[in-house]
C-alpha cells in the first residue's frame, strides 16, 4: 500500500472512531425529550487520565471514573423515598413522572446551552409567593441524578431559612458568614443534603449586610473557587426575588445562566418582560412556573 492510500485509510479509521465515541458519549433519549449532550464528567471512549507523581506515590496511574469518585461524596443521613416525597423533592422513580420529566427537560436545555464545561445557574423568583429554594433545590437534584455529575446548591437568600427544611442535617455557618469571616474555610460551610451527589451551602446569618458582602472580592473568589474545583459539578445559586431586592442584581454577575421562577397567577407578562430587559444580558435561559 502506497503512502497516500495508507494516509487515507488512517483518516477513514479515525473518522469512524470519533463517530463511535460521540455515539457512546450521548445519553439515550427518554420519551420525546431531546438528547442530552455529554457533560464534563460523563463516560467517554477516551479516558480522562489522572496525573500521578510516581516519585512520591506508591500507587500506579489509574483512569479517573467520575461515577465511582462521586459516590464517595459524604451523605451520612440520606432521605428515604417517603421523606423526599413529603418534602416535594424529586427522585428517580417518583410517581409524578410529569414533574420529573419537566426537570429533566430543563437540565437538558441548560446543559446544551452551556456546552461541555461546568457552569453556574442563578435561579430567582419574580414574585413573592413562589418557594424559590425548593425549585432551586430540585434543579440541583436533577443534575445530581446523573451518576457522572455532582451538584452544589448555594443559597444566597439570607431573608429566608427554608433550605433547612430540605436538608437532612443541621447547618450553621453559610455564605454570608464565610465572606464576613476570613477564618472560615469552604469546608466550614459545605454540607451534605440528604440527596446523593448533592451538597449545599446555606445563606448564613449575616442578613443586614448581605448586599455589601455579595459585592465583595471574597464573594467573587468563593464562586470562582467553587466553579473551578470540580469539572463535573453544576452549581445552582438561589437568589432573592429579582424585582424586590438588590442582591439578585449583584449575584447575576457570578452566573453563566439565569432562570426566573414565575409563581402561578402572581406575575404578569409585563413583569417578565421588564425583568428580562432589566437583566440586559444574554444569560437569560428561560422561566419555570411554580405552584
Tab-separated table of C-alpha atoms in Angstrom:
chain	number	residue	atom	x	y	z
A	1	UNK	CA	0.000	0.000	0.000
A	2	UNK	CA	1.490	3.377	-1.039
A	3	UNK	CA	1.729	6.322	1.354
A	4	UNK	CA	-1.395	8.117	0.026
A	5	UNK	CA	-3.612	5.058	0.376
A	6	UNK	CA	-2.275	4.402	3.872
A	7	UNK	CA	-2.899	8.024	4.844
A	8	UNK	CA	-6.481	7.946	3.523
A	9	UNK	CA	-7.140	4.654	5.315
A	10	UNK	CA	-5.931	6.146	8.603
A	11	UNK	CA	-8.161	9.197	8.130
A	12	UNK	CA	-11.183	6.975	7.497
A	13	UNK	CA	-10.422	4.843	10.549
A	14	UNK	CA	-10.009	7.930	12.755
A	15	UNK	CA	-13.311	9.357	11.490
A	16	UNK	CA	-15.134	6.135	12.299
A	17	UNK	CA	-13.583	6.047	15.757
A	18	UNK	CA	-14.709	9.611	16.511
A	19	UNK	CA	-18.253	8.945	15.333
A	20	UNK	CA	-18.404	5.852	17.540
A	21	UNK	CA	-17.035	7.815	20.519
A	22	UNK	CA	-19.675	10.510	20.071
A	23	UNK	CA	-22.395	7.876	19.872
A	24	UNK	CA	-21.225	6.240	23.116
A	25	UNK	CA	-20.970	9.587	24.906
A	26	UNK	CA	-24.575	10.620	24.352
A	27	UNK	CA	-27.316	9.725	26.799
A	28	UNK	CA	-30.256	7.786	25.419
A	29	UNK	CA	-33.256	9.962	24.705
A	30	UNK	CA	-36.191	9.495	27.048
A	31	UNK	CA	-39.662	9.525	25.542
A	32	UNK	CA	-39.984	12.619	23.339
A	33	UNK	CA	-37.307	14.671	25.093
A	34	UNK	CA	-34.213	15.951	23.339
A	35	UNK	CA	-30.905	14.127	23.585
A	36	UNK	CA	-28.644	15.352	26.370
A	37	UNK	CA	-25.109	16.107	25.264
A	38	UNK	CA	-22.163	14.600	27.214
A	39	UNK	CA	-21.076	16.599	30.241
A	40	UNK	CA	-17.587	17.295	31.573
A	41	UNK	CA	-17.513	14.190	33.756
A	42	UNK	CA	-19.524	11.868	31.522
A	43	UNK	CA	-18.476	8.450	30.281
A	44	UNK	CA	-16.389	8.664	27.137
A	45	UNK	CA	-14.404	6.318	24.925
A	46	UNK	CA	-11.245	8.323	25.616
A	47	UNK	CA	-10.322	8.062	29.338
A	48	UNK	CA	-9.664	11.124	31.437
A	49	UNK	CA	-6.238	10.287	32.854
A	50	UNK	CA	-5.132	11.424	36.287
A	51	UNK	CA	-1.529	12.603	36.555
A	52	UNK	CA	0.308	10.793	39.359
A	53	UNK	CA	3.711	11.759	40.723
A	54	UNK	CA	5.468	8.391	40.609
A	55	UNK	CA	8.447	9.617	42.625
A	56	UNK	CA	6.281	10.290	45.677
A	57	UNK	CA	3.481	7.768	45.192
A	58	UNK	CA	3.358	4.024	45.707
A	59	UNK	CA	0.239	3.712	43.533
A	60	UNK	CA	0.357	3.317	39.746
A	61	UNK	CA	-1.514	5.667	37.390
A	62	UNK	CA	-5.200	4.937	37.010
A	63	UNK	CA	-8.215	6.031	34.980
A	64	UNK	CA	-10.454	8.617	36.608
A	65	UNK	CA	-14.000	7.303	36.778
A	66	UNK	CA	-16.253	10.117	37.942
A	67	UNK	CA	-19.177	7.797	38.703
A	68	UNK	CA	-17.041	5.981	41.294
A	69	UNK	CA	-15.352	9.004	42.841
A	70	UNK	CA	-18.608	10.946	43.124
A	71	UNK	CA	-20.144	8.126	45.148
A	72	UNK	CA	-17.567	8.972	47.826
A	73	UNK	CA	-19.243	12.325	48.498
A	74	UNK	CA	-20.419	12.148	52.071
A	75	UNK	CA	-24.152	11.692	52.653
A	76	UNK	CA	-24.432	10.451	56.246
A	77	UNK	CA	-28.220	10.829	56.529
A	78	UNK	CA	-29.813	10.100	53.135
A	79	UNK	CA	-33.507	10.839	52.750
A	80	UNK	CA	-35.825	7.899	52.104
A	81	UNK	CA	-38.306	7.987	49.205
A	82	UNK	CA	-41.094	8.742	51.652
A	83	UNK	CA	-39.148	11.627	53.190
A	84	UNK	CA	-38.321	13.041	49.760
A	85	UNK	CA	-41.964	12.839	48.706
A	86	UNK	CA	-43.098	14.608	51.881
A	87	UNK	CA	-40.694	17.486	51.139
A	88	UNK	CA	-41.628	17.626	47.420
A	89	UNK	CA	-38.059	16.762	46.409
A	90	UNK	CA	-37.700	14.934	43.100
A	91	UNK	CA	-36.116	11.453	42.998
A	92	UNK	CA	-35.744	8.598	40.486
A	93	UNK	CA	-38.900	6.524	40.157
A	94	UNK	CA	-41.170	9.123	41.746
A	95	UNK	CA	-44.890	8.633	40.965
A	96	UNK	CA	-45.381	12.046	39.337
A	97	UNK	CA	-43.455	11.408	36.130
A	98	UNK	CA	-44.565	14.705	34.566
A	99	UNK	CA	-42.726	16.707	37.240
A	100	UNK	CA	-39.604	14.582	36.869
A	101	UNK	CA	-39.658	14.939	33.074
A	102	UNK	CA	-40.017	18.713	33.384
A	103	UNK	CA	-36.825	18.940	35.446
A	104	UNK	CA	-35.052	16.574	33.059
A	105	UNK	CA	-36.001	18.779	30.136
A	106	UNK	CA	-34.784	21.882	31.992
A	107	UNK	CA	-31.489	20.127	32.777
A	108	UNK	CA	-31.044	19.170	29.122
A	109	UNK	CA	-31.658	22.701	27.891
A	110	UNK	CA	-29.246	24.247	30.403
A	111	UNK	CA	-26.519	21.734	29.618
A	112	UNK	CA	-26.888	22.118	25.879
A	113	UNK	CA	-26.660	25.868	26.253
A	114	UNK	CA	-23.512	25.613	28.411
A	115	UNK	CA	-21.625	23.076	26.307
A	116	UNK	CA	-19.202	20.637	27.898
A	117	UNK	CA	-17.935	22.866	30.714
A	118	UNK	CA	-19.246	23.163	34.231
A	119	UNK	CA	-21.418	26.193	34.878
A	120	UNK	CA	-23.403	28.161	37.433
A	121	UNK	CA	-27.135	28.830	37.113
A	122	UNK	CA	-28.827	31.580	39.116
A	123	UNK	CA	-32.465	30.950	39.990
A	124	UNK	CA	-34.581	33.883	41.129
A	125	UNK	CA	-38.329	34.251	41.548
A	126	UNK	CA	-40.170	37.206	40.056
A	127	UNK	CA	-42.860	37.045	42.721
A	128	UNK	CA	-43.004	36.767	46.483
A	129	UNK	CA	-45.228	33.686	46.756
A	130	UNK	CA	-43.097	31.078	44.995
A	131	UNK	CA	-40.924	28.690	47.031
A	132	UNK	CA	-37.694	29.673	45.325
A	133	UNK	CA	-35.322	27.470	47.289
A	134	UNK	CA	-37.417	24.317	46.682
A	135	UNK	CA	-37.309	24.849	42.918
A	136	UNK	CA	-33.578	25.613	43.060
A	137	UNK	CA	-33.001	22.520	45.210
A	138	UNK	CA	-34.894	20.309	42.756
A	139	UNK	CA	-32.987	21.781	39.837
A	140	UNK	CA	-29.713	20.906	41.573
A	141	UNK	CA	-31.094	17.445	42.428
A	142	UNK	CA	-31.868	16.825	38.758
A	143	UNK	CA	-28.190	17.360	37.899
A	144	UNK	CA	-27.103	15.138	40.792
A	145	UNK	CA	-29.189	12.248	39.428
A	146	UNK	CA	-26.559	11.793	36.730
A	147	UNK	CA	-24.017	9.377	38.245
A	148	UNK	CA	-21.203	11.253	36.459
A	149	UNK	CA	-22.191	14.667	37.810
A	150	UNK	CA	-22.205	16.328	41.208
A	151	UNK	CA	-24.288	19.371	42.074
A	152	UNK	CA	-23.973	22.193	44.559
A	153	UNK	CA	-26.804	24.418	45.729
A	154	UNK	CA	-25.606	27.753	47.098
A	155	UNK	CA	-28.434	29.520	48.919
A	156	UNK	CA	-27.928	33.280	48.578
A	157	UNK	CA	-31.260	34.342	50.044
A	158	UNK	CA	-30.458	35.336	53.650
A	159	UNK	CA	-34.018	36.552	54.260
A	160	UNK	CA	-35.487	33.041	54.282
A	161	UNK	CA	-34.344	29.900	56.064
A	162	UNK	CA	-36.396	27.393	54.057
A	163	UNK	CA	-33.336	25.377	52.991
A	164	UNK	CA	-33.073	23.873	56.480
A	165	UNK	CA	-36.387	22.059	55.866
A	166	UNK	CA	-34.948	20.289	52.804
A	167	UNK	CA	-31.577	19.181	54.219
A	168	UNK	CA	-31.191	16.119	56.436
A	169	UNK	CA	-28.573	17.537	58.828
A	170	UNK	CA	-28.237	20.693	60.906
A	171	UNK	CA	-26.485	23.606	59.205
A	172	UNK	CA	-24.730	26.531	60.849
A	173	UNK	CA	-22.400	28.953	59.035
A	174	UNK	CA	-23.131	29.843	55.413
A	175	UNK	CA	-22.204	32.132	52.523
A	176	UNK	CA	-22.515	35.468	54.309
A	177	UNK	CA	-20.631	34.152	57.351
A	178	UNK	CA	-17.785	32.913	55.137
A	179	UNK	CA	-17.479	36.217	53.312
A	180	UNK	CA	-17.556	38.197	56.560
A	181	UNK	CA	-15.150	35.954	58.494
A	182	UNK	CA	-11.816	35.191	56.812
A	183	UNK	CA	-11.029	32.497	59.366
A	184	UNK	CA	-13.738	30.258	57.877
A	185	UNK	CA	-12.879	27.822	55.096
A	186	UNK	CA	-15.165	26.452	52.399
A	187	UNK	CA	-15.271	23.167	54.289
A	188	UNK	CA	-16.865	25.015	57.220
A	189	UNK	CA	-19.920	26.000	55.148
A	190	UNK	CA	-20.339	22.915	52.925
A	191	UNK	CA	-22.964	20.339	53.975
A	192	UNK	CA	-24.406	17.090	52.615
A	193	UNK	CA	-28.050	17.435	51.614
A	194	UNK	CA	-29.578	14.005	52.084
A	195	UNK	CA	-29.572	13.522	48.293
A	196	UNK	CA	-26.726	11.581	46.672
A	197	UNK	CA	-24.047	13.722	44.961
A	198	UNK	CA	-25.768	16.955	46.018
A	199	UNK	CA	-24.083	19.299	48.504
A	200	UNK	CA	-25.441	22.579	49.832
A	201	UNK	CA	-24.165	25.849	51.243
A	202	UNK	CA	-26.715	27.803	53.320
A	203	UNK	CA	-27.174	31.565	53.117
A	204	UNK	CA	-25.722	32.212	56.565
A	205	UNK	CA	-26.637	34.545	59.388
A	206	UNK	CA	-25.357	37.949	58.197
A	207	UNK	CA	-28.624	39.361	56.850
A	208	UNK	CA	-28.354	43.135	57.177
A	209	UNK	CA	-25.027	43.395	55.327
A	210	UNK	CA	-25.788	40.891	52.552
A	211	UNK	CA	-25.594	43.477	49.746
A	212	UNK	CA	-22.098	44.591	50.742
A	213	UNK	CA	-20.942	41.016	51.336
A	214	UNK	CA	-22.140	39.778	47.934
A	215	UNK	CA	-20.347	42.723	46.307
A	216	UNK	CA	-17.007	41.879	47.932
A	217	UNK	CA	-13.885	40.369	46.382
A	218	UNK	CA	-14.097	37.412	48.783
A	219	UNK	CA	-17.543	36.528	47.406
A	220	UNK	CA	-16.186	36.635	43.871
A	221	UNK	CA	-13.274	34.414	44.874
A	222	UNK	CA	-15.627	31.975	46.600
A	223	UNK	CA	-17.736	31.440	43.482
A	224	UNK	CA	-14.621	31.152	41.304
A	225	UNK	CA	-13.200	28.504	43.616
A	226	UNK	CA	-16.454	26.536	43.684
A	227	UNK	CA	-16.664	26.577	39.871
A	228	UNK	CA	-13.059	25.571	39.265
A	229	UNK	CA	-12.628	22.917	41.946
A	230	UNK	CA	-14.526	20.098	40.171
A	231	UNK	CA	-15.048	19.815	36.388
A	232	UNK	CA	-18.125	17.623	36.842
A	233	UNK	CA	-20.054	19.900	39.196
A	234	UNK	CA	-23.082	22.025	38.352
A	235	UNK	CA	-23.750	24.982	40.643
A	236	UNK	CA	-27.176	26.452	41.337
A	237	UNK	CA	-27.345	29.864	43.027
A	238	UNK	CA	-30.656	30.557	44.740
A	239	UNK	CA	-31.137	34.334	44.752
A	240	UNK	CA	-33.775	36.535	46.448
A	241	UNK	CA	-36.695	37.815	44.290
A	242	UNK	CA	-35.256	39.658	41.301
A	243	UNK	CA	-37.762	42.540	41.267
A	244	UNK	CA	-37.772	43.169	45.005
A	245	UNK	CA	-34.122	43.051	46.103
A	246	UNK	CA	-30.710	44.363	45.131
A	247	UNK	CA	-28.928	41.108	45.940
A	248	UNK	CA	-30.180	39.292	42.837
A	249	UNK	CA	-28.787	42.028	40.568
A	250	UNK	CA	-25.398	41.636	42.251
A	251	UNK	CA	-25.396	37.824	42.125
A	252	UNK	CA	-26.164	37.895	38.401
A	253	UNK	CA	-22.510	38.631	37.658
A	254	UNK	CA	-21.455	35.254	39.109
A	255	UNK	CA	-23.841	33.182	36.977
A	256	UNK	CA	-23.372	31.786	33.477
A	257	UNK	CA	-27.122	31.345	33.005
A	258	UNK	CA	-30.208	32.779	34.691
A	259	UNK	CA	-33.634	31.187	35.142
A	260	UNK	CA	-36.621	33.076	36.521
A	261	UNK	CA	-39.331	31.468	38.633
A	262	UNK	CA	-42.909	32.521	37.898
A	263	UNK	CA	-45.371	31.881	40.768
A	264	UNK	CA	-48.584	30.762	39.106
A	265	UNK	CA	-51.104	33.609	38.849
A	266	UNK	CA	-48.814	36.084	40.619
A	267	UNK	CA	-46.799	37.641	37.780
A	268	UNK	CA	-47.930	39.345	34.587
A	269	UNK	CA	-46.290	39.150	31.173
A	270	UNK	CA	-45.245	42.782	31.558
A	271	UNK	CA	-43.277	41.968	34.713
A	272	UNK	CA	-41.500	39.105	32.951
A	273	UNK	CA	-40.560	41.325	30.005
A	274	UNK	CA	-39.383	44.095	32.301
A	275	UNK	CA	-37.201	41.651	34.255
A	276	UNK	CA	-35.596	40.236	31.121
A	277	UNK	CA	-34.939	43.763	29.833
A	278	UNK	CA	-33.507	44.829	33.200
A	279	UNK	CA	-31.186	41.834	33.110
A	280	UNK	CA	-29.653	43.269	29.982
A	281	UNK	CA	-27.520	40.241	29.066
A	282	UNK	CA	-27.574	37.029	27.073
A	283	UNK	CA	-27.514	34.968	30.274
A	284	UNK	CA	-31.311	34.632	30.403
A	285	UNK	CA	-32.172	30.972	29.739
A	286	UNK	CA	-35.905	30.720	30.452
A	287	UNK	CA	-38.631	30.592	33.085
A	288	UNK	CA	-40.068	27.962	35.403
A	289	UNK	CA	-43.691	28.173	36.504
A	290	UNK	CA	-44.094	27.488	40.214
A	291	UNK	CA	-47.084	26.413	42.248
